[in-house]
Protein backbone atom coordinates (compact mmCIF):
# COMPACT_ATOMS: atom_id res chain seq x y z
CA UNK A 1 0.00 0.00 0.00
CA UNK A 2 2.83 2.40 0.90
CA UNK A 3 4.48 1.67 -2.43
CA UNK A 4 1.27 2.53 -4.25
CA UNK A 5 1.02 5.82 -2.36
CA UNK A 6 4.61 6.68 -3.30
CA UNK A 7 3.96 5.87 -6.96
CA UNK A 8 0.74 7.91 -7.02
CA UNK A 9 2.47 10.82 -5.28
CA UNK A 10 5.33 10.62 -7.77
CA UNK A 11 2.98 10.60 -10.73
CA UNK A 12 1.03 13.51 -9.27
CA UNK A 13 4.27 15.45 -8.79
CA UNK A 14 5.35 14.80 -12.37
CA UNK A 15 1.93 15.79 -13.71
CA UNK A 16 1.78 18.99 -11.65
CA UNK A 17 5.30 20.18 -12.38
CA UNK A 18 5.95 19.08 -15.96
CA UNK A 19 4.06 18.95 -19.23
CA UNK A 20 3.60 15.20 -19.26
CA UNK A 21 0.16 14.48 -20.77
CA UNK A 22 -0.23 18.15 -21.78
CA UNK A 23 -1.74 18.61 -25.25
CA UNK A 24 0.70 19.52 -28.03
CA UNK A 25 -1.25 22.70 -28.75
CA UNK A 26 -3.22 25.00 -26.44
CA UNK A 27 -5.88 27.68 -26.77
CA UNK A 28 -8.08 25.62 -29.07
CA UNK A 29 -4.99 24.26 -30.85
CA UNK A 30 -3.75 27.74 -31.76
CA UNK A 31 -0.55 27.87 -29.70
CA UNK A 32 2.25 25.32 -29.65
CA UNK A 33 2.78 24.05 -26.08
CA UNK A 34 6.46 23.43 -26.85
CA UNK A 35 6.96 27.01 -28.02
CA UNK A 36 5.02 28.45 -25.07
CA UNK A 37 7.15 26.40 -22.69
CA UNK A 38 10.31 27.76 -24.35
CA UNK A 39 9.16 31.38 -24.13
CA UNK A 40 7.80 31.38 -20.58
CA UNK A 41 10.61 31.41 -17.99
CA UNK A 42 11.08 28.77 -15.32
CA UNK A 43 9.71 25.27 -15.13
CA UNK A 44 6.25 23.94 -14.47
CA UNK A 45 3.03 22.82 -16.04
CA UNK A 46 1.17 24.75 -18.74
CA UNK A 47 -2.55 25.37 -18.36
CA UNK A 48 -4.73 27.40 -20.72
CA UNK A 49 -7.97 29.33 -20.35
CA UNK A 50 -9.88 30.29 -23.48
CA UNK A 51 -11.95 28.67 -26.20
CA UNK A 52 -9.55 29.40 -29.01
CA UNK A 53 -10.51 30.93 -32.31
CA UNK A 54 -13.82 32.78 -32.60
CA UNK A 55 -14.46 32.35 -36.31
CA UNK A 56 -17.58 34.55 -36.21
CA UNK A 57 -15.51 37.49 -34.98
CA UNK A 58 -11.74 37.05 -35.00
CA UNK A 59 -11.26 40.02 -32.71
CA UNK A 60 -13.19 38.25 -29.94
CA UNK A 61 -10.41 35.62 -29.76
CA UNK A 62 -8.54 35.63 -26.44
CA UNK A 63 -6.61 33.04 -24.46
CA UNK A 64 -4.36 32.92 -21.41
CA UNK A 65 -1.62 30.35 -20.80
CA UNK A 66 -0.12 29.94 -17.32
CA UNK A 67 3.03 28.10 -16.31
CA UNK A 68 3.12 27.12 -12.64
CA UNK A 69 4.73 24.60 -10.35
CA UNK A 70 4.46 23.56 -6.71
CA UNK A 71 8.26 23.37 -6.52
CA UNK A 72 9.49 25.99 -4.03
CA UNK A 73 10.84 29.10 -5.73
CA UNK A 74 9.68 28.15 -9.23
CA UNK A 75 7.15 31.02 -9.42
CA UNK A 76 4.46 31.55 -12.04
CA UNK A 77 4.45 33.14 -15.47
CA UNK A 78 1.79 33.75 -18.08
CA UNK A 79 1.20 34.42 -21.76
CA UNK A 80 -1.85 36.27 -23.05
CA UNK A 81 -3.00 35.93 -26.66
CA UNK A 82 -5.58 38.12 -28.38
CA UNK A 83 -6.66 39.21 -31.83
CA UNK A 84 -7.70 42.80 -32.26
CA UNK A 85 -8.67 45.28 -34.95
CA UNK A 86 -6.28 48.22 -35.18
CA UNK A 87 -6.03 51.66 -36.67
CA UNK A 88 -3.58 51.85 -39.52
CA UNK A 89 -0.49 52.76 -37.53
CA UNK A 90 -1.35 51.00 -34.26
CA UNK A 91 0.66 47.83 -35.03
CA UNK A 92 3.77 49.97 -34.69
CA UNK A 93 2.90 50.61 -31.03
CA UNK A 94 3.91 48.52 -28.05
CA UNK A 95 1.30 49.35 -25.42
CA UNK A 96 1.71 53.03 -24.52
CA UNK A 97 4.95 53.62 -26.44
CA UNK A 98 4.32 54.27 -30.14
CA UNK A 99 7.93 54.02 -31.29
CA UNK A 100 9.89 51.62 -29.10
CA UNK A 101 13.45 51.72 -30.46
CA UNK A 102 14.43 48.80 -28.23
CA UNK A 103 12.10 46.41 -30.06
CA UNK A 104 13.09 44.09 -32.92
CA UNK A 105 11.08 43.75 -36.11
CA UNK A 106 10.67 41.33 -39.00
CA UNK A 107 9.21 41.85 -42.47
CA UNK A 108 8.88 39.90 -45.70
CA UNK A 109 6.54 36.91 -45.80
CA UNK A 110 5.29 37.88 -42.36
CA UNK A 111 5.30 41.27 -40.62
CA UNK A 112 5.67 41.71 -36.88
CA UNK A 113 7.68 42.89 -33.92
CA UNK A 114 8.91 41.70 -30.55
CA UNK A 115 10.40 43.16 -27.40
CA UNK A 116 10.97 41.77 -23.92
CA UNK A 117 7.27 41.62 -23.00
CA UNK A 118 5.25 41.72 -26.20
CA UNK A 119 5.13 40.33 -29.71
CA UNK A 120 2.73 41.02 -32.56
CA UNK A 121 2.11 39.67 -36.03
CA UNK A 122 -0.19 41.21 -38.63
CA UNK A 123 -2.57 38.75 -40.24
CA UNK A 124 -2.82 38.65 -44.06
CA UNK A 125 -5.07 41.24 -45.68
CA UNK A 126 -7.74 38.64 -46.52
CA UNK A 127 -8.16 38.06 -42.75
CA UNK A 128 -9.06 41.67 -42.05
CA UNK A 129 -12.54 42.77 -41.09
CA UNK A 130 -13.46 46.47 -41.12
CA UNK A 131 -9.97 47.03 -39.71
CA UNK A 132 -6.58 45.34 -40.05
CA UNK A 133 -6.28 42.42 -37.62
CA UNK A 134 -3.21 41.79 -35.48
CA UNK A 135 -2.31 38.84 -33.27
CA UNK A 136 -0.81 40.17 -30.03
CA UNK A 137 1.11 38.22 -27.39
CA UNK A 138 2.01 39.56 -23.94
CA UNK A 139 4.07 37.87 -21.21
CA UNK A 140 4.47 38.71 -17.53
CA UNK A 141 8.23 38.16 -17.34
CA UNK A 142 10.87 39.22 -19.89
CA UNK A 143 11.39 36.77 -22.73
CA UNK A 144 14.79 35.11 -22.55
CA UNK A 145 14.83 34.55 -26.31
CA UNK A 146 13.18 37.09 -28.61
CA UNK A 147 13.65 34.84 -31.63
CA UNK A 148 11.67 32.09 -29.89
CA UNK A 149 8.99 34.62 -28.92
CA UNK A 150 8.73 35.84 -32.52
CA UNK A 151 8.54 32.22 -33.73
CA UNK A 152 5.65 31.48 -31.35
CA UNK A 153 3.80 34.57 -32.56
CA UNK A 154 4.37 33.69 -36.22
CA UNK A 155 3.36 30.05 -35.83
CA UNK A 156 0.16 31.05 -34.02
CA UNK A 157 -0.73 33.63 -36.67
CA UNK A 158 -0.02 31.03 -39.36
CA UNK A 159 -2.41 28.59 -37.66
CA UNK A 160 -5.12 31.26 -37.41
CA UNK A 161 -4.77 32.23 -41.08
CA UNK A 162 -4.84 28.58 -42.17
CA UNK A 163 -7.85 27.80 -39.98
CA UNK A 164 -9.84 30.70 -41.44
CA UNK A 165 -8.48 30.13 -44.97
CA UNK A 166 -7.47 33.76 -45.32
CA UNK A 167 -3.81 33.49 -46.22
CA UNK A 168 -0.52 31.62 -45.98
CA UNK A 169 2.22 32.51 -43.53
CA UNK A 170 5.58 30.81 -42.91
CA UNK A 171 6.30 28.71 -39.83
CA UNK A 172 8.99 31.12 -38.67
CA UNK A 173 9.63 34.85 -39.13
CA UNK A 174 12.44 36.29 -41.19
CA UNK A 175 15.58 37.76 -39.66
CA UNK A 176 14.84 40.08 -36.77
CA UNK A 177 15.84 43.72 -37.31
CA UNK A 178 17.34 44.58 -33.94
CA UNK A 179 18.43 47.97 -32.54
CA UNK A 180 21.95 49.11 -33.35
CA UNK A 181 22.85 48.78 -29.68
CA UNK A 182 21.22 48.13 -26.32
CA UNK A 183 21.90 51.66 -25.07
CA UNK A 184 21.28 55.15 -26.40
CA UNK A 185 24.33 56.84 -27.93
CA UNK A 186 25.27 60.46 -28.76
CA UNK A 187 24.01 61.68 -32.13
CA UNK A 188 26.41 62.44 -34.97
CA UNK A 189 25.80 65.97 -36.23
CA UNK A 190 24.59 65.87 -39.83
CA UNK A 191 23.91 62.12 -39.50
CA UNK A 192 21.24 62.09 -36.80
CA UNK A 193 19.71 58.61 -36.58
CA UNK A 194 21.97 57.65 -39.48
CA UNK A 195 20.05 59.92 -41.88
CA UNK A 196 22.34 61.89 -44.17
CA UNK A 197 21.79 65.63 -43.73
CA UNK A 198 19.65 65.47 -40.59
CA UNK A 199 20.88 67.81 -37.85
CA UNK A 200 19.90 68.86 -34.35
CA UNK A 201 21.59 72.26 -34.68
CA UNK A 202 19.01 74.88 -33.77
CA UNK A 203 16.47 72.14 -33.07
CA UNK A 204 17.26 71.52 -29.38
CA UNK A 205 18.05 73.79 -26.42
CA UNK A 206 21.58 75.20 -26.75
CA UNK A 207 24.28 73.13 -25.08
CA UNK A 208 22.05 70.08 -24.58
CA UNK A 209 23.50 66.65 -25.32
CA UNK A 210 21.24 64.55 -27.54
CA UNK A 211 21.10 60.73 -27.59
CA UNK A 212 19.65 58.44 -30.25
CA UNK A 213 18.50 54.82 -30.24
CA UNK A 214 16.89 52.56 -32.80
CA UNK A 215 17.57 50.46 -35.91
CA UNK A 216 20.22 50.95 -38.55
CA UNK A 217 18.90 52.96 -41.51
CA UNK A 218 17.68 52.08 -44.03
CA UNK A 219 15.52 49.07 -43.11
CA UNK A 220 12.11 47.82 -44.20
CA UNK A 221 10.79 48.75 -40.75
CA UNK A 222 12.82 51.40 -38.92
CA UNK A 223 12.54 53.52 -35.79
CA UNK A 224 14.69 56.10 -34.04
CA UNK A 225 14.09 58.09 -30.88
CA UNK A 226 15.94 61.23 -29.81
CA UNK A 227 16.34 61.90 -26.10
CA UNK A 228 17.71 65.02 -24.40
CA UNK A 229 20.36 64.06 -21.88
CA UNK A 230 19.18 66.53 -19.27
CA UNK A 231 17.56 66.57 -15.82
CA UNK A 232 14.11 65.60 -17.08
CA UNK A 233 12.23 63.15 -14.87
CA UNK A 234 12.28 59.46 -15.81
CA UNK A 235 8.71 59.32 -17.16
CA UNK A 236 9.11 62.37 -19.41
CA UNK A 237 12.62 61.36 -20.44
CA UNK A 238 11.39 57.88 -21.32
CA UNK A 239 8.95 59.34 -23.85
CA UNK A 240 11.79 61.13 -25.60
CA UNK A 241 12.13 64.36 -27.54
CA UNK A 242 11.37 63.31 -31.14
CA UNK A 243 10.36 59.90 -32.51
CA UNK A 244 10.83 58.91 -36.13
CA UNK A 245 9.58 55.95 -38.11
CA UNK A 246 9.85 54.67 -41.67
CA UNK A 247 8.57 51.57 -43.45
CA UNK A 248 8.18 50.22 -46.96
CA UNK A 249 6.45 47.08 -45.73
CA UNK A 250 3.46 46.56 -48.10
CA UNK A 251 1.19 45.08 -45.42
CA UNK A 252 1.72 47.95 -42.98
CA UNK A 253 1.16 50.49 -45.72
CA UNK A 254 -2.04 48.68 -46.74
CA UNK A 255 -3.14 48.86 -43.09
CA UNK A 256 -2.58 52.61 -42.97
CA UNK A 257 -4.49 53.09 -46.21
CA UNK A 258 -7.45 51.20 -44.73
CA UNK A 259 -7.66 53.64 -41.84
CA UNK A 260 -10.76 55.79 -42.35
CA UNK A 261 -9.81 59.35 -43.17
CA UNK A 262 -6.52 58.67 -44.92
CA UNK A 263 -6.64 60.95 -47.96
CA UNK A 264 -4.54 62.66 -50.59
CA UNK A 265 -2.45 65.53 -49.31
CA UNK A 266 0.87 67.24 -49.89
CA UNK A 267 4.15 66.16 -48.32
CA UNK A 268 6.58 68.75 -46.94
CA UNK A 269 8.72 68.47 -50.10
CA UNK A 270 5.73 69.35 -52.28
CA UNK A 271 4.98 65.93 -53.77
CA UNK A 272 1.48 64.54 -53.64
CA UNK A 273 1.19 62.04 -50.79
CA UNK A 274 -1.35 60.30 -48.61
CA UNK A 275 -1.85 61.87 -45.18
CA UNK A 276 -2.78 59.49 -42.38
CA UNK A 277 -5.87 60.94 -40.72
CA UNK A 278 -5.13 61.90 -37.11
CA UNK A 279 -1.80 60.13 -37.59
CA UNK A 280 1.74 61.48 -37.50
CA UNK A 281 2.86 60.68 -41.03
CA UNK A 282 2.58 60.48 -44.80
CA UNK A 283 2.75 57.72 -47.40
CA UNK A 284 5.09 59.05 -50.07
CA UNK A 285 5.09 57.80 -53.66
CA UNK A 286 8.61 56.97 -54.84
CA UNK A 287 10.13 57.12 -58.32
CA UNK A 288 11.48 53.60 -57.86
CA UNK A 289 10.01 50.76 -55.80
CA UNK A 290 6.98 50.81 -53.55
CA UNK A 291 5.76 53.74 -51.44
CA UNK A 292 7.46 54.86 -48.22
CA UNK A 293 5.67 55.71 -44.97
CA UNK A 294 7.41 58.38 -42.91
CA UNK A 295 6.30 59.84 -39.60
CA UNK A 296 7.69 62.15 -36.95
CA UNK A 297 6.09 62.68 -33.57
CA UNK A 298 7.16 64.81 -30.63
CA UNK A 299 7.59 63.32 -27.18
CA UNK A 300 6.96 64.67 -23.70
CA UNK A 301 10.52 65.98 -23.53
CA UNK A 302 9.75 68.32 -26.40
CA UNK A 303 6.64 69.59 -24.61
CA UNK A 304 8.66 70.18 -21.44
CA UNK A 305 11.51 71.89 -23.29
CA UNK A 306 9.16 74.14 -25.28
CA UNK A 307 7.77 75.52 -22.02
CA UNK A 308 11.25 76.44 -20.78
CA UNK A 309 12.77 77.60 -24.08
CA UNK A 310 10.60 80.03 -26.01
CA UNK A 311 12.95 79.98 -29.01
CA UNK A 312 12.51 76.23 -29.55
CA UNK A 313 11.06 75.57 -33.04
CA UNK A 314 7.41 74.60 -33.40
CA UNK A 315 6.63 70.91 -33.96
CA UNK A 316 6.06 71.34 -37.69
CA UNK A 317 9.64 72.58 -38.11
CA UNK A 318 10.94 69.08 -37.35
CA UNK A 319 8.88 67.33 -40.02
CA UNK A 320 10.34 68.66 -43.28
CA UNK A 321 14.04 68.15 -42.41
CA UNK A 322 13.40 64.57 -41.27
CA UNK A 323 11.34 63.69 -44.34
CA UNK A 324 13.92 65.17 -46.69
CA UNK A 325 16.78 63.24 -45.07
CA UNK A 326 14.78 60.02 -44.70
CA UNK A 327 13.50 60.07 -48.30
CA UNK A 328 17.12 60.38 -49.47
CA UNK A 329 18.42 57.63 -47.16
CA UNK A 330 15.56 55.27 -48.00
CA UNK A 331 15.87 55.89 -51.75
CA UNK A 332 12.49 57.53 -52.26
CA UNK A 333 12.98 60.20 -54.88
CA UNK A 334 9.84 62.07 -55.91
CA UNK A 335 8.22 60.71 -59.09
CA UNK A 336 8.49 62.83 -62.21
CA UNK A 337 5.50 65.06 -62.78
CA UNK A 338 3.77 65.96 -65.99
Coordinates of N, CA, C and O in Angstrom, one line a residue, residues 10-104:
X10 N 4.3 10.3 -6.8 CA 5.3 10.6 -7.8 C 4.7 11.0 -9.1 O 5.1 12.0 -9.7
X11 N 3.7 10.3 -9.5 CA 3.0 10.6 -10.7 C 2.3 11.9 -10.6 O 2.3 12.7 -11.6
X12 N 1.7 12.2 -9.5 CA 1.0 13.5 -9.3 C 2.0 14.7 -9.3 O 1.8 15.7 -9.9
X13 N 3.2 14.4 -8.8 CA 4.3 15.5 -8.8 C 4.7 15.7 -10.2 O 4.9 16.9 -10.6
X14 N 4.9 14.6 -11.0 CA 5.3 14.8 -12.4 C 4.3 15.5 -13.2 O 4.6 16.4 -13.9
X15 N 3.0 15.2 -13.0 CA 1.9 15.8 -13.7 C 1.8 17.3 -13.4 O 1.6 18.1 -14.2
X16 N 2.0 17.6 -12.1 CA 1.8 19.0 -11.6 C 2.9 19.9 -12.0 O 2.8 21.1 -12.1
X17 N 4.1 19.3 -12.2 CA 5.3 20.2 -12.4 C 6.0 20.0 -13.7 O 7.0 20.7 -14.0
X18 N 5.4 19.2 -14.6 CA 6.0 19.1 -16.0 C 4.8 19.1 -16.9 O 3.6 19.2 -16.5
X19 N 5.1 19.0 -18.2 CA 4.1 18.9 -19.2 C 3.7 17.6 -19.8 O 3.3 17.4 -20.9
X20 N 4.0 16.6 -18.9 CA 3.6 15.2 -19.3 C 2.1 15.2 -19.4 O 1.4 15.7 -18.5
X21 N 1.6 14.6 -20.4 CA 0.2 14.5 -20.8 C -0.5 15.8 -21.2 O -1.7 15.9 -21.4
X22 N 0.3 16.9 -21.3 CA -0.2 18.2 -21.8 C -0.4 18.0 -23.3 O 0.4 17.5 -24.0
X23 N -1.5 18.6 -23.8 CA -1.7 18.6 -25.3 C -0.6 19.3 -26.0 O 0.0 20.2 -25.5
X24 N -0.4 18.9 -27.2 CA 0.7 19.5 -28.0 C 0.4 21.0 -28.3 O 1.3 21.8 -28.5
X25 N -0.9 21.3 -28.5 CA -1.3 22.7 -28.8 C -2.3 23.1 -27.8 O -3.2 22.3 -27.4
X26 N -2.3 24.4 -27.4 CA -3.2 25.0 -26.4 C -4.1 26.1 -27.1 O -3.9 26.4 -28.2
X27 N -5.0 26.6 -26.3 CA -5.9 27.7 -26.8 C -6.7 27.3 -28.0 O -6.6 27.9 -29.1
X28 N -7.3 26.1 -27.9 CA -8.1 25.6 -29.1 C -7.2 25.2 -30.2 O -7.5 25.5 -31.4
X29 N -6.0 24.7 -29.9 CA -5.0 24.3 -30.8 C -4.3 25.4 -31.6 O -3.7 25.2 -32.6
X30 N -4.4 26.6 -31.1 CA -3.8 27.7 -31.8 C -2.3 27.9 -31.4 O -1.5 28.3 -32.3
X31 N -1.9 27.6 -30.2 CA -0.5 27.9 -29.7 C 0.2 26.6 -29.4 O -0.3 25.7 -28.7
X32 N 1.4 26.5 -29.9 CA 2.3 25.3 -29.6 C 2.7 25.3 -28.2 O 3.2 26.3 -27.7
X33 N 2.4 24.2 -27.5 CA 2.8 24.0 -26.1 C 4.3 24.1 -25.9 O 4.8 24.7 -25.0
X34 N 5.0 23.5 -26.9 CA 6.5 23.4 -26.8 C 7.0 24.8 -27.0 O 8.0 25.2 -26.2
X35 N 6.5 25.6 -27.9 CA 7.0 27.0 -28.0 C 6.6 27.9 -26.8 O 7.4 28.7 -26.4
X36 N 5.4 27.7 -26.3 CA 5.0 28.4 -25.1 C 5.9 28.1 -23.9 O 6.3 29.0 -23.1
X37 N 6.3 26.8 -23.8 CA 7.2 26.4 -22.7 C 8.5 27.0 -22.8 O 9.2 27.4 -21.9
X38 N 9.0 27.2 -24.1 CA 10.3 27.8 -24.3 C 10.3 29.3 -24.1 O 11.4 29.8 -23.6
X39 N 9.2 29.9 -24.3 CA 9.2 31.4 -24.1 C 8.9 31.8 -22.7 O 9.6 32.7 -22.2
X40 N 8.1 31.0 -22.0 CA 7.8 31.4 -20.6 C 9.0 30.9 -19.7 O 9.4 29.8 -19.8
X41 N 9.5 31.8 -18.8 CA 10.6 31.4 -18.0 C 10.3 30.4 -16.9 O 9.1 30.2 -16.6
X42 N 11.3 29.7 -16.4 CA 11.1 28.8 -15.3 C 10.6 27.4 -15.8 O 10.5 27.1 -17.0
X43 N 10.2 26.6 -14.8 CA 9.7 25.3 -15.1 C 8.3 25.1 -14.5 O 7.9 25.9 -13.7
X44 N 7.6 24.1 -15.0 CA 6.3 23.9 -14.5 C 5.3 23.4 -15.5 O 5.7 23.1 -16.7
X45 N 4.1 23.4 -15.2 CA 3.0 22.8 -16.0 C 2.3 24.0 -16.7 O 2.0 25.0 -16.1
X46 N 1.9 23.8 -18.0 CA 1.2 24.7 -18.7 C -0.3 24.4 -18.6 O -0.7 23.3 -18.8
X47 N -1.1 25.5 -18.4 CA -2.5 25.4 -18.4 C -3.1 26.6 -19.1 O -2.6 27.7 -19.0
X48 N -4.2 26.3 -19.9 CA -4.7 27.4 -20.7 C -6.2 27.7 -20.4 O -6.9 26.7 -20.0
X49 N -6.6 28.9 -20.5 CA -8.0 29.3 -20.3 C -8.4 30.1 -21.6 O -7.7 31.1 -22.0
X50 N -9.4 29.6 -22.3 CA -9.9 30.3 -23.5 C -10.4 29.2 -24.5 O -9.8 28.1 -24.5
X51 N -11.3 29.6 -25.3 CA -11.9 28.7 -26.2 C -11.2 28.6 -27.5 O -11.6 27.8 -28.4
X52 N -10.2 29.4 -27.7 CA -9.5 29.4 -29.0 C -10.2 30.4 -30.0 O -10.8 31.4 -29.6
X53 N -10.1 30.0 -31.3 CA -10.5 30.9 -32.3 C -12.0 31.2 -32.4 O -12.8 30.2 -32.4
X54 N -12.4 32.4 -32.4 CA -13.8 32.8 -32.6 C -14.0 33.1 -34.1 O -13.7 34.2 -34.5
X55 N -14.4 32.2 -34.9 CA -14.5 32.3 -36.3 C -15.6 33.3 -36.8 O -15.5 33.8 -37.9
X56 N -16.5 33.6 -35.9 CA -17.6 34.5 -36.2 C -17.1 36.0 -36.1 O -17.5 36.9 -36.8
X57 N -16.1 36.2 -35.2 CA -15.5 37.5 -35.0 C -14.1 37.3 -34.5 O -13.9 37.0 -33.3
X58 N -13.1 37.3 -35.4 CA -11.7 37.0 -35.0 C -11.3 37.9 -33.8 O -10.5 37.4 -33.0
X59 N -11.8 39.1 -33.8 CA -11.3 40.0 -32.7 C -11.8 39.7 -31.3 O -11.5 40.4 -30.4
X60 N -12.7 38.7 -31.2 CA -13.2 38.2 -29.9 C -12.3 37.1 -29.4 O -12.6 36.6 -28.3
X61 N -11.3 36.7 -30.2 CA -10.4 35.6 -29.8 C -9.4 36.1 -28.7 O -8.7 37.0 -28.9
X62 N -9.5 35.4 -27.5 CA -8.5 35.6 -26.4 C -8.2 34.3 -25.7 O -9.0 33.4 -25.7
X63 N -7.0 34.2 -25.2 CA -6.6 33.0 -24.5 C -5.5 33.4 -23.5 O -4.7 34.4 -23.7
X64 N -5.4 32.7 -22.4 CA -4.4 32.9 -21.4 C -3.7 31.6 -21.1 O -4.4 30.6 -20.8
X65 N -2.4 31.5 -21.2 CA -1.6 30.3 -20.8 C -0.8 30.7 -19.6 O -0.1 31.7 -19.5
X66 N -0.9 29.8 -18.6 CA -0.1 29.9 -17.3 C 0.9 28.8 -17.2 O 0.6 27.6 -17.5
X67 N 2.1 29.1 -16.7 CA 3.0 28.1 -16.3 C 3.2 28.2 -14.8 O 3.6 29.3 -14.3
X68 N 3.0 27.1 -14.1 CA 3.1 27.1 -12.6 C 3.6 25.8 -12.2 O 3.6 24.8 -12.8
X69 N 4.2 25.8 -10.9 CA 4.7 24.6 -10.3 C 4.6 24.7 -8.8 O 4.6 25.8 -8.3
X70 N 4.5 23.6 -8.2 CA 4.5 23.6 -6.7 C 5.9 23.5 -6.1 O 6.1 23.6 -4.9
X71 N 6.9 23.4 -7.0 CA 8.3 23.4 -6.5 C 8.6 24.7 -5.9 O 8.4 25.8 -6.5
X72 N 9.2 24.8 -4.7 CA 9.5 26.0 -4.0 C 10.4 26.9 -4.9 O 11.4 26.4 -5.4
X73 N 10.0 28.1 -5.0 CA 10.8 29.1 -5.7 C 10.7 29.1 -7.2 O 11.3 29.9 -7.9
X74 N 9.8 28.2 -7.8 CA 9.7 28.2 -9.2 C 8.9 29.3 -9.8 O 9.0 29.7 -10.9
X75 N 7.9 29.9 -9.0 CA 7.1 31.0 -9.4 C 6.1 30.7 -10.5 O 5.9 29.5 -10.8
X76 N 5.5 31.7 -11.0 CA 4.5 31.5 -12.0 C 4.7 32.6 -13.1 O 5.3 33.6 -12.9
X77 N 4.3 32.2 -14.4 CA 4.4 33.1 -15.5 C 3.3 32.9 -16.4 O 2.7 31.8 -16.4
X78 N 3.0 33.9 -17.2 CA 1.8 33.7 -18.1 C 2.0 34.4 -19.4 O 2.8 35.3 -19.6
X79 N 1.2 33.9 -20.4 CA 1.2 34.4 -21.8 C -0.2 34.7 -22.2 O -1.1 33.8 -22.1
X80 N -0.5 35.9 -22.6 CA -1.9 36.3 -23.1 C -1.8 36.4 -24.6 O -0.9 37.0 -25.1
X81 N -2.9 35.9 -25.2 CA -3.0 35.9 -26.7 C -4.3 36.6 -27.0 O -5.4 36.3 -26.4
X82 N -4.3 37.5 -27.9 CA -5.6 38.1 -28.4 C -5.4 38.6 -29.8 O -4.4 38.9 -30.3
X83 N -6.6 38.6 -30.5 CA -6.7 39.2 -31.8 C -7.4 40.5 -31.7 O -8.4 40.6 -31.0
X84 N -7.0 41.5 -32.4 CA -7.7 42.8 -32.3 C -7.6 43.6 -33.6 O -6.7 43.5 -34.3
X85 N -8.6 44.4 -33.8 CA -8.7 45.3 -34.9 C -8.0 46.6 -34.6 O -8.2 47.2 -33.5
X86 N -7.1 47.1 -35.5 CA -6.3 48.2 -35.2 C -6.5 49.4 -36.2 O -7.0 49.2 -37.3
X87 N -6.1 50.6 -35.7 CA -6.0 51.7 -36.7 C -4.8 51.4 -37.5 O -3.9 50.6 -37.1
X88 N -4.7 52.1 -38.6 CA -3.6 51.8 -39.5 C -2.2 51.8 -38.9 O -1.4 51.0 -39.3
X89 N -1.9 52.7 -38.0 CA -0.5 52.8 -37.5 C -0.3 52.2 -36.1 O 0.7 52.1 -35.6
X90 N -1.4 51.6 -35.6 CA -1.4 51.0 -34.3 C -0.4 49.8 -34.1 O 0.2 49.6 -33.1
X91 N -0.3 49.0 -35.2 CA 0.7 47.8 -35.0 C 2.1 48.3 -34.7 O 2.8 47.5 -34.1
X92 N 2.4 49.5 -35.0 CA 3.8 50.0 -34.7 C 3.9 50.3 -33.2 O 5.0 50.6 -32.8
X93 N 2.8 50.3 -32.5 CA 2.9 50.6 -31.0 C 3.1 49.4 -30.2 O 2.6 48.3 -30.5
X94 N 3.8 49.5 -29.1 CA 3.9 48.5 -28.1 C 3.3 49.1 -26.8 O 3.9 49.9 -26.1
X95 N 2.0 48.8 -26.5 CA 1.3 49.4 -25.4 C 1.3 50.9 -25.5 O 0.8 51.4 -26.5
X96 N 1.8 51.6 -24.5 CA 1.7 53.0 -24.5 C 2.8 53.7 -25.3 O 2.8 54.9 -25.4
X97 N 3.8 53.0 -25.8 CA 4.9 53.6 -26.4 C 4.8 53.4 -27.9 O 5.0 52.3 -28.4
X98 N 4.5 54.4 -28.7 CA 4.3 54.3 -30.1 C 5.6 53.9 -30.9 O 5.5 53.2 -31.9
X99 N 6.7 54.3 -30.5 CA 7.9 54.0 -31.3 C 9.0 53.5 -30.4 O 9.9 54.2 -30.0
X100 N 8.9 52.2 -30.0 CA 9.9 51.6 -29.1 C 11.2 51.2 -29.8 O 11.2 50.2 -30.5
X101 N 12.2 52.0 -29.7 CA 13.5 51.7 -30.5 C 14.2 50.5 -29.9 O 15.0 49.9 -30.6
X102 N 13.8 50.0 -28.8 CA 14.4 48.8 -28.2 C 13.8 47.5 -28.7 O 14.3 46.4 -28.4
X103 N 12.7 47.6 -29.5 CA 12.1 46.4 -30.1 C 12.8 45.9 -31.3 O 13.6 46.6 -31.9
X104 N 12.6 44.7 -31.7 CA 13.1 44.1 -32.9 C 11.9 43.8 -33.8 O 10.8 43.5 -33.4

